[in-house]
Coordinates of C-alpha atoms (C1' of nucleotides) in Angstrom, one line a residue:
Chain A
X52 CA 27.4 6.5 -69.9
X53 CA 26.5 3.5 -72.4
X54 CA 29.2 1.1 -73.1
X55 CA 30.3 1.2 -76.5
X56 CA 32.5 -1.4 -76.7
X57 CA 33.2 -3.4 -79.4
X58 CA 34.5 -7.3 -79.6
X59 CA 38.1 -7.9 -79.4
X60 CA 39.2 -8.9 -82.9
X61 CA 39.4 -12.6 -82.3
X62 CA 35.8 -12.5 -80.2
X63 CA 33.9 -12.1 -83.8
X64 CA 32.3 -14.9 -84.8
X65 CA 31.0 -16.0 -88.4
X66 CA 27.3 -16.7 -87.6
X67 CA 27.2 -13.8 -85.3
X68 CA 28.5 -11.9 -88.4
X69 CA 26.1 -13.0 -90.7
X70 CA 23.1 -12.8 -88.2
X71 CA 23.9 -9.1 -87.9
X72 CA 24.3 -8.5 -91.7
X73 CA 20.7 -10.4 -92.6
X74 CA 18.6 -7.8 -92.2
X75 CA 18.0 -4.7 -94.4
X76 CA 18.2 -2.3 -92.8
X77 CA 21.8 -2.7 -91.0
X78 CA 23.2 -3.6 -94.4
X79 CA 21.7 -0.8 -95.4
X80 CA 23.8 1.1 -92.8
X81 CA 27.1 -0.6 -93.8
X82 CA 26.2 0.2 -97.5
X83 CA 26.8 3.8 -96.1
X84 CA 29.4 3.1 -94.4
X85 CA 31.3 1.2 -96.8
X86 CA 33.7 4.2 -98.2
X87 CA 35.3 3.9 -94.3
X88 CA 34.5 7.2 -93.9
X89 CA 33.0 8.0 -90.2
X90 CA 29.2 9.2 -90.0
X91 CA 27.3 10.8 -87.2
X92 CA 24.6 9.2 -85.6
X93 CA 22.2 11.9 -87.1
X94 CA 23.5 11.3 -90.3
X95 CA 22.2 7.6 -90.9
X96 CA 19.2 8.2 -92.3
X97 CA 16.7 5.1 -92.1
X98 CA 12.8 4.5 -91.9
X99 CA 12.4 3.2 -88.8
X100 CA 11.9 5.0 -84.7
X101 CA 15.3 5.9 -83.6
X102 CA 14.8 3.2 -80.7
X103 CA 15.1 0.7 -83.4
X104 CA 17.8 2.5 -85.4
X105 CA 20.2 2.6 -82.0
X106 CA 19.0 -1.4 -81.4
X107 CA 20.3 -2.1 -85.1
X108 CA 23.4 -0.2 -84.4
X109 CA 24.1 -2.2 -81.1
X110 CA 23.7 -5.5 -82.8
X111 CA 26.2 -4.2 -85.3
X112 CA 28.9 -2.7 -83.0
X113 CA 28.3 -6.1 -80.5
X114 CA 28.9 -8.4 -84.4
X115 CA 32.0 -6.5 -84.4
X116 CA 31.0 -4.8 -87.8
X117 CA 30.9 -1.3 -86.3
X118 CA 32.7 0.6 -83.9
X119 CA 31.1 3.9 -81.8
X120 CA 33.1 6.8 -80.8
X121 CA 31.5 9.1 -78.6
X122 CA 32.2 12.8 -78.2
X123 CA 29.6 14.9 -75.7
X124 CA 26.2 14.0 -76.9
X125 CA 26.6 13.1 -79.9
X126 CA 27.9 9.2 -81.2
X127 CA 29.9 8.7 -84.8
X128 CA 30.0 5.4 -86.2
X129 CA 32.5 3.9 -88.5
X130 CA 32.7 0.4 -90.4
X131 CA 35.8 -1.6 -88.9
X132 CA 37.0 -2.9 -92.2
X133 CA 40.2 -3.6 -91.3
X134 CA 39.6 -5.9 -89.0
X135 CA 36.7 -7.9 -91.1
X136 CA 39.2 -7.6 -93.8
X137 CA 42.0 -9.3 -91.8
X138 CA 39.6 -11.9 -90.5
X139 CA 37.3 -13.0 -93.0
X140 CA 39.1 -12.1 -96.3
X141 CA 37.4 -11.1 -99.6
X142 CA 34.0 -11.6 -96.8
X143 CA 33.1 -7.8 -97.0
X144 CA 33.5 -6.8 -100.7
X145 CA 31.6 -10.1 -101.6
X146 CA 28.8 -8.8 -99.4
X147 CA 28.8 -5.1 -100.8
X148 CA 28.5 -5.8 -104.0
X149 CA 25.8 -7.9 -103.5
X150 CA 24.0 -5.9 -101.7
X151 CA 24.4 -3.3 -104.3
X152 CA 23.4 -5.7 -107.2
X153 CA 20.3 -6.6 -105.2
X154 CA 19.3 -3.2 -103.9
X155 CA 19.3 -4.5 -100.8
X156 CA 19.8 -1.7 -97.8
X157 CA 18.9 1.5 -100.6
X158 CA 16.2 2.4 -98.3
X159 CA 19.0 3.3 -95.9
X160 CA 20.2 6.7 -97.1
X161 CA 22.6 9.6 -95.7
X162 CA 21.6 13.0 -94.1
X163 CA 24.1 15.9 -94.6
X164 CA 25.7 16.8 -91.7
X165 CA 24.8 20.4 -90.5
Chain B
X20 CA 4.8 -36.0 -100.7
X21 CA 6.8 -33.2 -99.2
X22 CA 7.5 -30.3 -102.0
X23 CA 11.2 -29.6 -102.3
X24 CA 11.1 -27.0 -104.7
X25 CA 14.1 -24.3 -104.7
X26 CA 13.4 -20.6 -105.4
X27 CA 14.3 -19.5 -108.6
X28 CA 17.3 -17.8 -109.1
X29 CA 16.4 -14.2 -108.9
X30 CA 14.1 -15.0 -106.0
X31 CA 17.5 -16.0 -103.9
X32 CA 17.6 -12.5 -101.8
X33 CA 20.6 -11.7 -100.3
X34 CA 19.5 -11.3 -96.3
X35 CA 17.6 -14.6 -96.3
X36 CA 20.7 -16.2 -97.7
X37 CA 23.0 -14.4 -94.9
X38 CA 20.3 -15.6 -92.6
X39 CA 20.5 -19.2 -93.4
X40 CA 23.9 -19.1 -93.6
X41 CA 24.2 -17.7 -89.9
X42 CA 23.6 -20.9 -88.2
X43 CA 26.7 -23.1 -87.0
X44 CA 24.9 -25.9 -88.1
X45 CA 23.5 -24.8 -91.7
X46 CA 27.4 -23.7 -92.2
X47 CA 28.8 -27.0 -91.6
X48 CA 26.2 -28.3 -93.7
X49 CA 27.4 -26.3 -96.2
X50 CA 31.2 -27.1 -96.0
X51 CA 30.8 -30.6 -96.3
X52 CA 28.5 -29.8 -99.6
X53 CA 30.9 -27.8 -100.7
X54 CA 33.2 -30.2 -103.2
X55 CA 30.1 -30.0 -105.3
X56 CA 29.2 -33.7 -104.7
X57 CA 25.5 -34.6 -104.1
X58 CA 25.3 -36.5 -100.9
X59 CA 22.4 -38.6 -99.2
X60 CA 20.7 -37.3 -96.4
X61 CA 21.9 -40.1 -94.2
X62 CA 25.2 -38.9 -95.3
X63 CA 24.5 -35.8 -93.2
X64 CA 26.0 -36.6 -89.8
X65 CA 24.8 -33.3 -87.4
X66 CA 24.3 -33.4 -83.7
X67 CA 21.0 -32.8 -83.6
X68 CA 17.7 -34.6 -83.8
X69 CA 16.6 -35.4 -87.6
X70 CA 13.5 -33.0 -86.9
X71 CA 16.2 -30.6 -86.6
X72 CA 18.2 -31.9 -89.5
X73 CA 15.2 -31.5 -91.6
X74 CA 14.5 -28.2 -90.5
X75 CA 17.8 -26.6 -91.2
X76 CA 17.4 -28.7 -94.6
X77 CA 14.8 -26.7 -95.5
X78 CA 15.9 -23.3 -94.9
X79 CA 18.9 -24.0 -96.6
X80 CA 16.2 -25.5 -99.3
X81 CA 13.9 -22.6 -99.3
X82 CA 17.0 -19.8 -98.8
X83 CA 18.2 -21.1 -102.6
X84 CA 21.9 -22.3 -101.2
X85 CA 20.9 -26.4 -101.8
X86 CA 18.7 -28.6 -104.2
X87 CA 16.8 -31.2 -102.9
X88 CA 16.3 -34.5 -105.1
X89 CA 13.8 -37.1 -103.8
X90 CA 14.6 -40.8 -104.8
X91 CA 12.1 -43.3 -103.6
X92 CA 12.0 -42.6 -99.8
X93 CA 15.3 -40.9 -99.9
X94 CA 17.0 -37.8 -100.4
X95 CA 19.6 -35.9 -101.8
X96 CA 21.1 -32.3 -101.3
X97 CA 23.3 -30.7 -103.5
X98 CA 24.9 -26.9 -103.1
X99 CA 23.7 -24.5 -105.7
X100 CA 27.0 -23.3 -106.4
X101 CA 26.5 -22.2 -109.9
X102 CA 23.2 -20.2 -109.0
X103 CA 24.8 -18.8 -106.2
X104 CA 28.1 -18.1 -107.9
X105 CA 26.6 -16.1 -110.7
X106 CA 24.2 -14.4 -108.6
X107 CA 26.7 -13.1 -105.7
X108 CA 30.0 -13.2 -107.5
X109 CA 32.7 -14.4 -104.6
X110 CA 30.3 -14.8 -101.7
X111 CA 30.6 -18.7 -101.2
X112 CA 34.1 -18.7 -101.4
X113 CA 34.8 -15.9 -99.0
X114 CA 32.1 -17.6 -96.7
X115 CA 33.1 -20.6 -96.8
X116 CA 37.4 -19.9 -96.6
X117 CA 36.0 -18.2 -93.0
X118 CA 34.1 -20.8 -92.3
X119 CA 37.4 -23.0 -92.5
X120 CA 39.6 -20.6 -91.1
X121 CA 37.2 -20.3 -88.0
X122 CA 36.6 -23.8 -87.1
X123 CA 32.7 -23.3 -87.5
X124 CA 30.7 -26.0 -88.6
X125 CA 33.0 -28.9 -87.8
X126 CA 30.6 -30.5 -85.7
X127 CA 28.8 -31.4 -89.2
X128 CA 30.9 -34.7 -90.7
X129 CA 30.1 -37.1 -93.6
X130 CA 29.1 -40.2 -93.0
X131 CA 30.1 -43.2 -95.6
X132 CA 27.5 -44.3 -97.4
X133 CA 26.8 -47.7 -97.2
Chain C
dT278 C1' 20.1 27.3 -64.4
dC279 C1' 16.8 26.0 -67.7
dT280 C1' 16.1 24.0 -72.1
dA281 C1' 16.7 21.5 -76.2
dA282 C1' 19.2 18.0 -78.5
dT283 C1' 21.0 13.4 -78.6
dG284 C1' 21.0 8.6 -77.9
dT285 C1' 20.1 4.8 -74.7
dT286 C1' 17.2 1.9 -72.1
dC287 C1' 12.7 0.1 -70.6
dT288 C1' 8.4 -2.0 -71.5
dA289 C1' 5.5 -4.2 -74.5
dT290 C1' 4.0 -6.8 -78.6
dG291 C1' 4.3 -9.8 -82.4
dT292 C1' 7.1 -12.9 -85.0
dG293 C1' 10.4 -16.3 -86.2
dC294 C1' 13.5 -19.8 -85.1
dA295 C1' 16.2 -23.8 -82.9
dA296 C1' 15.3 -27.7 -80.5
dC297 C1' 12.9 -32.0 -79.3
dG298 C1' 9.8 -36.1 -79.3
dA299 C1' 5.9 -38.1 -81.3
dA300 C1' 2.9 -39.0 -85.0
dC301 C1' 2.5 -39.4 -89.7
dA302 C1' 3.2 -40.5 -94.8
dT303 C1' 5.6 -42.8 -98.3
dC304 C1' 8.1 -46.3 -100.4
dG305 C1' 11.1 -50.6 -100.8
dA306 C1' 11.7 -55.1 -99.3
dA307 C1' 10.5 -59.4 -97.3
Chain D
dT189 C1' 0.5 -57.2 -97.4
dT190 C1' 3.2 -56.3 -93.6
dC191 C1' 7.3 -54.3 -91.9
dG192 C1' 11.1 -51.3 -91.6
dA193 C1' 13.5 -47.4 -93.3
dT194 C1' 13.3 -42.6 -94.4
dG195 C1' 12.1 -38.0 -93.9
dT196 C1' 8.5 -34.6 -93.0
dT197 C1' 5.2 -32.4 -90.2
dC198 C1' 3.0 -31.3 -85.8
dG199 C1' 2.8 -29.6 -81.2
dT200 C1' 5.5 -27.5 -77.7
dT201 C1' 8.9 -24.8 -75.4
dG202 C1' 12.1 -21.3 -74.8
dC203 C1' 14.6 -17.6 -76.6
dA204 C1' 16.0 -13.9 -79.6
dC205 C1' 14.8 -10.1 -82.3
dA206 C1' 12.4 -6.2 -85.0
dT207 C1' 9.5 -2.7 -83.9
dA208 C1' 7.5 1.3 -81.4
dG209 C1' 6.7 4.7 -77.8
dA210 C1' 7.8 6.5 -73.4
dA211 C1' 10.9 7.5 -69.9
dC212 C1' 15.5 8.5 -68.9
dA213 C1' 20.5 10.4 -68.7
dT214 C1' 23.8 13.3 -70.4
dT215 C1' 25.6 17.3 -72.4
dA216 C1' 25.7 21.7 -75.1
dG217 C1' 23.7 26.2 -75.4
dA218 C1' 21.0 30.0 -74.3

DNA sequence: TCTAATGTTCTATGTGCAACGAACATCGAA
DNA sequence: TTCGATGTTCGTTGCACATAGAACATTAGA
């Protein structure tokens, strides 16, 4: 039973932020996430061994970016936007768009659910 | 003669900049750069050992957030605000409001010049 | 109950970074 | 020219992380 817990609201921290959003890939995976909408596991879709996708994930849950719901096997993921919205105002649109203006992340795509 | 050259402005990418910016220190750096005034490196008051100093200089440096201008045997940084403005539209601000609003960084102070 | 699917964790490897002190290079001033 | 100030670079240490494969645990299904 892995502990998915994520950060009480106050417990994120800026540079642990940050740290978790500078690399690629995991903005890749909030790029995806970005609409709010939850995704399954399965569904993120990125080029790397699914070790390093569930490491990636961990950092972003632990930054407080991410929060994982389990249901039987299978774990669904959804951006906590809210709560980064609340915090660090204006933070998370800034970073979006940039990462969309830089095609930064694109190599992180979505599966369709079966 | 140490080269203090900047990246151009379409080699700024967006997870080196998150990266730089994810350091306590680097952030402070940043807020007290932040009124757009050029400031001496001596002006830089960080608890930390000026090997350390420099080093976070130059990421900053190298990451495209500040200039470098060398005068004689001294320096001085300046933010790229304009660059970084134009190339991620509302970053800076956001960043640096939650920098603020989170007390990070504040171990970074100005000294007077003399 | 056996099996397949789903993620996590463990182990290992290579890389990068924060930190320091010491040595160095450069330049201005005496 | 000698000295002091100013930063940079070097060598080192310790730690964190990105990556992969293998082993593991859990649960759903057959």
């Amino acid at each position: 039973m892995p502990d998915h817990t994520s950060p009480a609201d106050t417990e994120i921290t800026l540079p642990r932020l940050l740290g978790a959003l500078s690399d690629p890939t995991r903005l890749g995976i909030v790029r995806v996430l970005s609409d709010g909408a939850e995704r399954g596991w399965g569904q993120l879709c990125a080029p790397v061994a699914k070790s390093t996708l569930s490491h990636h994930l961990k950092m972003l849950r632990e930054a407080g970016v991410t929060r994982t719901r389990q249901e039987g096997t299978r774990c669904y993921v959804t951006l906590r936007r809210e709560v980064l919205d609340a915090r660090f105002p204006g933070l998370l649109p800034a970073l979006l768009s940039a990462a969309v203006a830089d095609h930064v992340g694109e190599h992180v795509t979505e599966r369709e659910a079966m």
